[in-house]
XYZ file of C-alpha atoms in Angstrom:
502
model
C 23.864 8.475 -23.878
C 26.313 8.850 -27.139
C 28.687 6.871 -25.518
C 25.832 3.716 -24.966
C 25.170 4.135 -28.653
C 28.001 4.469 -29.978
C 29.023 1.027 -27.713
C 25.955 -0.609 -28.963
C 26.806 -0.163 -32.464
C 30.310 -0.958 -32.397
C 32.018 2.164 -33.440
C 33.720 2.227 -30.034
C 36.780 0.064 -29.947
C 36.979 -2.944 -27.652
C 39.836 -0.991 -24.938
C 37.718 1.995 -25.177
C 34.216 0.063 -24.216
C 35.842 -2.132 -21.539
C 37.701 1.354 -19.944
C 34.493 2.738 -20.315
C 32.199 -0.317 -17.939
C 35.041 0.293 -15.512
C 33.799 3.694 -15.151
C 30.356 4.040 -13.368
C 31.487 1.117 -10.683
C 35.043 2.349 -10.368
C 33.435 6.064 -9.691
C 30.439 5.051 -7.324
C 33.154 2.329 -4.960
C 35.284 5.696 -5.009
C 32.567 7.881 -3.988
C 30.732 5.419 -1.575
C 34.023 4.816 -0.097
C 34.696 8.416 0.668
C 31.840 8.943 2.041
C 31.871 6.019 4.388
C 35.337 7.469 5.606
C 33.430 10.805 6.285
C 30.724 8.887 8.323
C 32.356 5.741 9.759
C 33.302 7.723 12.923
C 29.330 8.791 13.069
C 27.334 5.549 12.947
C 24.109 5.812 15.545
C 23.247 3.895 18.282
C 21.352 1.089 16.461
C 24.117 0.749 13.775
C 26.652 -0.739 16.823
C 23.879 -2.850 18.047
C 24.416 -4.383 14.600
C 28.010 -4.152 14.327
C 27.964 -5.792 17.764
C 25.936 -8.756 16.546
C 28.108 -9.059 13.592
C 31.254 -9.419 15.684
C 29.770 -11.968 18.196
C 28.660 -14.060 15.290
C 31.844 -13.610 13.322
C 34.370 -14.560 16.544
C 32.465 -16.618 19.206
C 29.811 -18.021 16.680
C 27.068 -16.759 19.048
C 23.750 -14.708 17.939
C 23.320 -11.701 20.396
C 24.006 -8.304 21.810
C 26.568 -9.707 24.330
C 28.021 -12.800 24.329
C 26.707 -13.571 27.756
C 22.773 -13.971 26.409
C 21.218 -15.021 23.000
C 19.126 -12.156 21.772
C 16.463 -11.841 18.648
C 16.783 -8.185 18.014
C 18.472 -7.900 15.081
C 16.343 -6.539 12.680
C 18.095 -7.436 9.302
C 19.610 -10.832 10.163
C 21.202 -10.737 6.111
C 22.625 -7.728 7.212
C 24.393 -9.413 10.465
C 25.342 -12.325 8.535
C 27.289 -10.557 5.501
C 29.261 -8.006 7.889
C 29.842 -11.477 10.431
C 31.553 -12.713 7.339
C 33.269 -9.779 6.443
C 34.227 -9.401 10.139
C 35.708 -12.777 9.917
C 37.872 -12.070 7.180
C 38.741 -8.662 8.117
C 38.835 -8.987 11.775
C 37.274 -5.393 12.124
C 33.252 -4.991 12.048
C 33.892 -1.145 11.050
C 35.979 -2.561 8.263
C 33.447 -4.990 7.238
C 30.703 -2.411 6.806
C 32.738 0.203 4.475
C 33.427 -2.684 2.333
C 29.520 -3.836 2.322
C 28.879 -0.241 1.733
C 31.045 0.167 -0.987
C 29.763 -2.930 -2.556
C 26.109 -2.159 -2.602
C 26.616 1.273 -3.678
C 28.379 -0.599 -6.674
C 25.179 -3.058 -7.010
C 22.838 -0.464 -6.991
C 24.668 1.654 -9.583
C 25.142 -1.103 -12.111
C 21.785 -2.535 -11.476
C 20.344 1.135 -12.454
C 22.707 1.687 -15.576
C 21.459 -1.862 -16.573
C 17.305 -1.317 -15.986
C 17.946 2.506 -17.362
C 19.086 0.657 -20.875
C 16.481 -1.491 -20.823
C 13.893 0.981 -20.212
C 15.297 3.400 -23.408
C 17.047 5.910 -21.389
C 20.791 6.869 -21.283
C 23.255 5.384 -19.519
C 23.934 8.396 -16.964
C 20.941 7.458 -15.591
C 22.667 4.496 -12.992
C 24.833 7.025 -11.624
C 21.962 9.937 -10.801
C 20.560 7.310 -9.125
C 23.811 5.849 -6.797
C 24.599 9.773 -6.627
C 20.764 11.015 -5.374
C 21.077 7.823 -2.789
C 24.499 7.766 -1.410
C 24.657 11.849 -0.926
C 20.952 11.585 0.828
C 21.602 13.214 4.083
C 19.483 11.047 5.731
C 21.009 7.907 4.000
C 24.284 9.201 5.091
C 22.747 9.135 8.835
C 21.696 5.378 9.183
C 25.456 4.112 7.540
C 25.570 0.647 9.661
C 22.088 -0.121 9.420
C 20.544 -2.175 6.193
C 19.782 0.830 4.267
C 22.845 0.467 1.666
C 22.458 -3.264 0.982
C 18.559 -2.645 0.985
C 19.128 0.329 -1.816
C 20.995 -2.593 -3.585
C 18.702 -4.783 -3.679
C 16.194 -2.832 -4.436
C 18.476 -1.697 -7.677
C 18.779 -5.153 -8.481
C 14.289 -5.567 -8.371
C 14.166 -3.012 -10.232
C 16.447 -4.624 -13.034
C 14.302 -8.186 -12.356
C 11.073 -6.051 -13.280
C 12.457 -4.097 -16.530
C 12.585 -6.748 -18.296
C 11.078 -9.848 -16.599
C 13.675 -12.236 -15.296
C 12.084 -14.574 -12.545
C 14.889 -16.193 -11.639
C 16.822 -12.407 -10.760
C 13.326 -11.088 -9.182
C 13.416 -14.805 -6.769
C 16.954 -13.465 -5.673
C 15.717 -9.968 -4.576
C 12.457 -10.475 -3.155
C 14.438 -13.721 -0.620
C 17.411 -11.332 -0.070
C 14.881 -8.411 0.703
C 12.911 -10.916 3.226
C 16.040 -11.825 5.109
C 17.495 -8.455 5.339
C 14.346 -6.889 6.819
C 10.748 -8.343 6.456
C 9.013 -5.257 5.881
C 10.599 -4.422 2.596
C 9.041 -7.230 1.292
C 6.296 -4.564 0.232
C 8.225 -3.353 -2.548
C 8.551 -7.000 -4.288
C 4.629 -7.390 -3.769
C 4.017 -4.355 -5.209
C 6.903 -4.889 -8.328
C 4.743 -8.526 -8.133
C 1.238 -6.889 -9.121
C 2.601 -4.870 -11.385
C 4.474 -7.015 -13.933
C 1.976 -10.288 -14.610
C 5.071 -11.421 -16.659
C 6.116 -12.313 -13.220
C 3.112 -13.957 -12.183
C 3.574 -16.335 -14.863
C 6.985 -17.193 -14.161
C 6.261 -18.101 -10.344
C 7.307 -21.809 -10.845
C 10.836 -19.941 -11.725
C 10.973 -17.250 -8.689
C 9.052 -19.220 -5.704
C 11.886 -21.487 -4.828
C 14.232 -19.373 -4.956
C 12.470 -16.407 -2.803
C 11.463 -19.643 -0.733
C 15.025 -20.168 0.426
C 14.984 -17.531 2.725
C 11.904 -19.712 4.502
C 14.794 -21.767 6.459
C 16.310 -18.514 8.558
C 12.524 -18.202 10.115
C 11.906 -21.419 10.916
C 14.875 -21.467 12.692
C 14.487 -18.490 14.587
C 10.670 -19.136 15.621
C 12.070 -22.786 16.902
C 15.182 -21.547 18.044
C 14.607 -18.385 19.473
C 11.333 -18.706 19.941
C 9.909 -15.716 17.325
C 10.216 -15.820 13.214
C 10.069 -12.129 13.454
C 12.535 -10.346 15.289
C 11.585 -9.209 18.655
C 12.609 -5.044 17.665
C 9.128 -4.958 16.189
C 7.285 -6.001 19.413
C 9.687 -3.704 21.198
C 9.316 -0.822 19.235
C 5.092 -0.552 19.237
C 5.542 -0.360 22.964
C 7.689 2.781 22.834
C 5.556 5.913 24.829
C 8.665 8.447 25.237
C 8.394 10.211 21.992
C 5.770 12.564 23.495
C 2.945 11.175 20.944
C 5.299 11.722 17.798
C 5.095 8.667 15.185
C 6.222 8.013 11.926
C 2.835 10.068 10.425
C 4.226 13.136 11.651
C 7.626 12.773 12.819
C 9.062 14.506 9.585
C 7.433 17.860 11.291
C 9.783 17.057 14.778
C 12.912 16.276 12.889
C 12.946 19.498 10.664
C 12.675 21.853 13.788
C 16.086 19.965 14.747
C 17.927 19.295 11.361
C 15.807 21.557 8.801
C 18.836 21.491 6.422
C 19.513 18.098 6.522
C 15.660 17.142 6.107
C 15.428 19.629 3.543
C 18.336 17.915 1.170
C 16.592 14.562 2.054
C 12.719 15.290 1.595
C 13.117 17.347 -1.622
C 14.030 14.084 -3.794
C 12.038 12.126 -2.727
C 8.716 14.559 -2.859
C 9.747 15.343 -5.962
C 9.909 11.598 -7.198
C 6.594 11.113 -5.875
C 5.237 13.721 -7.521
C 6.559 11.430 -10.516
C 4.808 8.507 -9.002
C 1.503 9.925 -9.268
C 1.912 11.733 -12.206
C 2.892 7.893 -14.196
C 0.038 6.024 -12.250
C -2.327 8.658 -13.603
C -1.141 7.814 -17.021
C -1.396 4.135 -16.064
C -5.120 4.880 -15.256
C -6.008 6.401 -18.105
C -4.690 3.341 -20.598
C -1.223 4.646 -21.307
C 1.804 2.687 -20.441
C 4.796 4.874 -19.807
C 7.943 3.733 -20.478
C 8.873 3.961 -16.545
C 6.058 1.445 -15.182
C 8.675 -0.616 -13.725
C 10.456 2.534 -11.997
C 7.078 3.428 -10.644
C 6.287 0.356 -9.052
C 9.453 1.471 -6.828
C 7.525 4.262 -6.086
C 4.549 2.992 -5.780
C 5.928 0.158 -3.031
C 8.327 3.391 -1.406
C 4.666 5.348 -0.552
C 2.921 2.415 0.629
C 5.997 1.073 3.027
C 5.717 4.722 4.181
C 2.078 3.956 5.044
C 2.762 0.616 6.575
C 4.643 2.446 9.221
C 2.519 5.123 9.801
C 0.254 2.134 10.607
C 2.066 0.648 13.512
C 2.400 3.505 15.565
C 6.069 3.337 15.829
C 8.263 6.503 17.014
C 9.592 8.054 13.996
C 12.995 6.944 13.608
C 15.071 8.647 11.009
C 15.777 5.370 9.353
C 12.253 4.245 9.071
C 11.971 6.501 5.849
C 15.187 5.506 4.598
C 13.235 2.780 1.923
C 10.637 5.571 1.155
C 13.783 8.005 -0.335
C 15.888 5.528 -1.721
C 12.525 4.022 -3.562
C 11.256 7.566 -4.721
C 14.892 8.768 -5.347
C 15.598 5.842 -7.373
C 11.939 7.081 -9.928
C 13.287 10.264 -9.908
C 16.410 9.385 -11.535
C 14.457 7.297 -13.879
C 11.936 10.573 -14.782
C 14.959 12.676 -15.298
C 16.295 10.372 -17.642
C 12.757 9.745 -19.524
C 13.194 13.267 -20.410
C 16.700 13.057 -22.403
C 14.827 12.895 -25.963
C 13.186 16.859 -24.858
C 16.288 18.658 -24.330
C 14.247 21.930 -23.199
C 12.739 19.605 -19.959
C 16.114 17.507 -19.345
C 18.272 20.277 -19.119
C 16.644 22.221 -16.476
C 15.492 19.182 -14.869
C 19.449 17.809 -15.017
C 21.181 21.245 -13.599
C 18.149 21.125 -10.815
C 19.294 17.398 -9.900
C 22.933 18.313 -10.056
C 22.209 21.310 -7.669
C 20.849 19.269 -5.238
C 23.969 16.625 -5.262
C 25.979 19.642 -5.069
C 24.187 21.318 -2.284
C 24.418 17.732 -0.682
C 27.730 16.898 -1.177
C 28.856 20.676 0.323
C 27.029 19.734 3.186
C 28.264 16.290 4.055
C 31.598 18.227 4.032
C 30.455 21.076 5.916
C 29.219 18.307 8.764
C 32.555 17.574 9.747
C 35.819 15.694 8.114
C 34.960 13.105 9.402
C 31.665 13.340 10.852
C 30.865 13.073 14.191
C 27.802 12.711 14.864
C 25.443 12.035 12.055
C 23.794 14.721 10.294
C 20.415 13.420 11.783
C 20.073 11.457 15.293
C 18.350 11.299 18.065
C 21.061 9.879 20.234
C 21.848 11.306 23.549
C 25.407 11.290 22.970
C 27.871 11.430 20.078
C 29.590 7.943 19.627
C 33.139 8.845 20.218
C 31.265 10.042 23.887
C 29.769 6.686 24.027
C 32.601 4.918 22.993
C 34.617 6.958 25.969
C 31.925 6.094 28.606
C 31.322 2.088 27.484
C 35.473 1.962 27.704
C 35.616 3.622 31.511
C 32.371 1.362 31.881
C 33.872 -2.433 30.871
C 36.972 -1.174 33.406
C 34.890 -0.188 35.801
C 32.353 -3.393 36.070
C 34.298 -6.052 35.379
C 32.341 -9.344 36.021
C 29.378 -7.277 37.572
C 26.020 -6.768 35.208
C 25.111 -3.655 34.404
C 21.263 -2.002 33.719
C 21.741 0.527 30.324
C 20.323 4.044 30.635
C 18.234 3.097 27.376
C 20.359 3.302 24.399
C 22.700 0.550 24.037
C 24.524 -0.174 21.255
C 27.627 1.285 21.103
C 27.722 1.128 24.960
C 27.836 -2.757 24.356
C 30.335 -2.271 21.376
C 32.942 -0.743 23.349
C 32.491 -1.711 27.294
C 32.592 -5.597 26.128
C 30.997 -5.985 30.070
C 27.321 -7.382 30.952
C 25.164 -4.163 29.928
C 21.234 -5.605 29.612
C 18.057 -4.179 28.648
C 15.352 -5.771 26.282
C 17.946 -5.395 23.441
C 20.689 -8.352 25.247
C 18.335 -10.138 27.590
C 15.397 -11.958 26.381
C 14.624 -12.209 29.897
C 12.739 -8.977 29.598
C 10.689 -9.915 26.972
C 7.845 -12.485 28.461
C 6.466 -8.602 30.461
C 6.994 -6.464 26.825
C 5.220 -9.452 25.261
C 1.824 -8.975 28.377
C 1.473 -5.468 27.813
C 1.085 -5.810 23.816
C -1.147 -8.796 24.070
C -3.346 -6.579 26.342
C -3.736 -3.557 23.960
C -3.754 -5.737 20.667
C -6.974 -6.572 18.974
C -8.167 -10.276 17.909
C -6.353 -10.220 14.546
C -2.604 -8.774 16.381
C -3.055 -11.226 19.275
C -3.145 -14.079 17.205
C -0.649 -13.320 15.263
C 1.413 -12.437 18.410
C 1.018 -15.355 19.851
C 1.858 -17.054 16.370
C 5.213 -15.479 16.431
C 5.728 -16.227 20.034
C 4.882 -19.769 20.168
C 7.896 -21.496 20.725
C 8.995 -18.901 23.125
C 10.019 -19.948 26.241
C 10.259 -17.408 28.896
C 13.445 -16.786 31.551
C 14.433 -14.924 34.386
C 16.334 -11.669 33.592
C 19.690 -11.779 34.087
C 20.071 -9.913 37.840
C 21.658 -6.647 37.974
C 24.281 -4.832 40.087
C 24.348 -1.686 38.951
C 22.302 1.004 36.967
C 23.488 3.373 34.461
C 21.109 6.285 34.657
C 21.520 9.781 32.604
C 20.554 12.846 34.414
C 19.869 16.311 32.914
C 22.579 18.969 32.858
C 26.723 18.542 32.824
C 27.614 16.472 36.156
C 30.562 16.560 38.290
C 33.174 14.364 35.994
C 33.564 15.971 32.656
C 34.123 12.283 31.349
C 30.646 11.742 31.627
C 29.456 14.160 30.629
C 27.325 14.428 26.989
C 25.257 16.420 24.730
C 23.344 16.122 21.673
C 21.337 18.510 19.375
C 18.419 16.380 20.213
C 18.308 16.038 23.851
C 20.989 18.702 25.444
C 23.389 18.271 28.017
C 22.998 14.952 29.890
C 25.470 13.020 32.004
C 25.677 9.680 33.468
C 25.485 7.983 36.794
C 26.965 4.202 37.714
C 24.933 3.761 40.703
C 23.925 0.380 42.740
C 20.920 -1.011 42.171
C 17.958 -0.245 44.320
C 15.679 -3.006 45.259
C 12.647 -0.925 43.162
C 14.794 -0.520 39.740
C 13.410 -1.928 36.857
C 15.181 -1.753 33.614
C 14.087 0.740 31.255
C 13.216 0.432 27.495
C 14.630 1.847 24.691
C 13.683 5.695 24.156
């Protein structure tokens, strides 16, 4: 905070301040970096689904799971695009995504010093934030899905809502459609909040409407604006009646420490998010308002998903922390001017970093498996089993067991399931239309108009997973979530159908 004034006023000479900007980004790209070295060896399931997208695009200029079948279940099509051109350059999708990560943990941090200025408080505030994000356990567990670029972005809202900049709040709220519709809720929300913004809409609504082009291409082209994961998803039954509502409960029974290091930001910065609406309510206008509306939109994504009735993966509540992490950051730094509340509150924050950072290290140099997953198998397992797998199929297509990502990623062979072959989808799409009410049905079929349905692609063989250790150690898995497991290449029987994801 001295520093920032003394910058402001010019008592700082020129070497000094421009040493001094180099600090917070040059500190957060080391930090990110490191930490993406600790987890790059870790990334779950539905993070290779991605990378495997991203690798397709980038070196056969084709949009799917395997290069044999177009596909529309990539969830965060930004996300494909920017590691496809990273990929490109780099020639490694692994590559790609430490330098994405590294770059949006740079964003965010930036975009936080910047809005924390703005707003009154210190400087240090940018880097609580990057730190309370990037050391978040379950951050940390969904490296290769959109959760870093979406903390960026988010970051860079925030800064569009501090002090009202249409143009910059145009930028985040297309970038945030593109990368994953759902997170849309947190411009809406940042929307409401600031009228400023209304009034500038002749400034923003182009710009957020260039991201209107990538839909209309994928409801004519692939026959659904919104990718097909979401339709997939809701018809999910495996998870024993667990959703997002409750699925917090489930997950600390298996990872309580890891939950624990995650949840207790985030409660906490929701405890800040009703505290400043209160004071809303009541006619005062904190300084914060545009850190609450984070808040605010992190709480009611939350909802949204409890809502759909989706399974409760981990990631799901990644926008919910890095939304309510982000306000607590901002409350701790509201309270530099009292040094008896910063203090404690500061040493509290620091703890928990600490606590976090011990951990990550404690996981494993490098990790690997992430800290939380519900994967049946570690990915060096997987990759092991989708190597022996491409050898062993050849030209020959291949059912997947369920989980299929980083099967794909590695066995480069025909492996289908809903996730590669559209084929599958015309039945998926029945059974929703069947339990959905008027409003869902028309909006289904909406989505689905231009859909044209095919034949699956027919199968040879089945990958199945059994219970227990089997009779070839390579095959053989386990997993804190689901135990020992192994696999079985089998023929296809004439009843098989292919299952869906867990």
């Amino acid at each position: 905070m001295a520093v920032d004034a003394l910058t402001r006023s010019g008592e700082i000479p020129p070497s000094t301040r421009t040493a001094t900007s180099f600090l917070l980004p040059g500190g957060v790209g080391l930090l990110a970096a490191a930490l993406f070295w600790l987890v790059h060896d870790a990334l779950i399931d539905d993070g290779y689904i991605t990378l495997g997208y991203a690798r397709n695009l980038a070196f056969h200029g084709h949009w799917g799971l395997i290069a044999e079948e177009t596909a529309n279940t990539a969830t965060a099509p930004l996300n494909v695009l920017l590691l496809a051109a990273g990929t490109a350059l780099l020639r490694s999708p692994v590559a790609a995504l430490g330098v994405l990560f590294v770059l949006s943990a740079v964003v965010l941090a930036l975009s936080l010093r910047r809005a924390a200025l703005e707003t009154g408080l210190p400087g240090w505030t940018g880097a609580l934030g990057a730190g309370l994000v990037l050391l978040n356990p379950l951050v940390l567990s969904s490296a290769g899905l959109e959760v870093a670029p979406a903390a960026a972005l988010l970051g860079v809202l925030l800064l569009s809502a501090v002090r009202p900049r249409p143009v910059l709040f145009g930028l985040a709220t297309g970038a945030l459609a593109l990368l994953r519709l759902d997170l849309l809720l947190f411009a809406v929300v940042v929307l409401l909040g600031r009228p400023a913004l209304w009034r500038g809409w002749a400034r923003w609504l182009p710009i957020a409407a260039l991201a209107l082009p990538w839909f209309l291409w994928s409801w004519l082209h692939f026959g659904s604006a919104v990718p097909d994961t979401l339709l997939i998803k809701q018809l999910q039954e495996s998870w024993g009646g667990w959703t997002v509502r409750d699925g917090i409960a489930l997950y600390v029974d298996f990872f309580p420490a890891a939950v624990l290091l995650s949840a207790v930001p985030a409660y906490t910065g929701a405890g800040f998010a009703v505290f400043l609406v209160l004071l809303r309510i009541r006619g005062r206008v904190p300084e914060l308002w545009p850190w609450t509306l984070l808040g605010v939109g992190a709480v009611l994504h939350h909802y949204a998903y409890t809502l759909l009735g989706v399974p409760p993966y981990h990631w799901y509540y990644a926008p919910a922390v890095v939304g309510l992490c982000l306000l607590l950051a901002g409350g701790i730094g509201a309270m530099a001017p009292h040094r008896f509340a910063v203090v404690p509150a500061l040493v509290a924050a620091v703890g928990v970093l600490a606590v976090s950072a011990a951990f990550a290290v404690q996981h494993g140099m490098p990790w690997r498996s992430a800290a939380i997953t519900t994967n049946w198998a570690a990915p060096a397992e997987y990759a092991r089993i989708g190597t022996e797998l491409g050898r062993v199929v050849g030209d020959r297509t291949v059912a997947s067991p369920g989980e299929i990502g980083t099967l794909a990623y590695f066995c480069g062979c025909r492996i289908v399931d809903q996730f590669s072959d559209r084929g599958y989808l015309d039945e998926r799409l029945r059974q929703r239309l069947d339990r959905a009410g008027s409003l869902e049905r028309t909006l289904l079929a909406w989505n689905h108009r231009h859909f044209e349905p095919t034949e699956p692609r027919p199968v040879d063989l089945v990958l199945r997973r059994a219970p227990g250790p089997g009779p070839d150690p390579r095959w053989t898995v386990g997993s804190p979530w689901s135990g020992t497991s192994h696999f079985v290449l089998e023929p296809r029987s004439p009843e098989h159908s292919v299952p869906g994801p867990r």
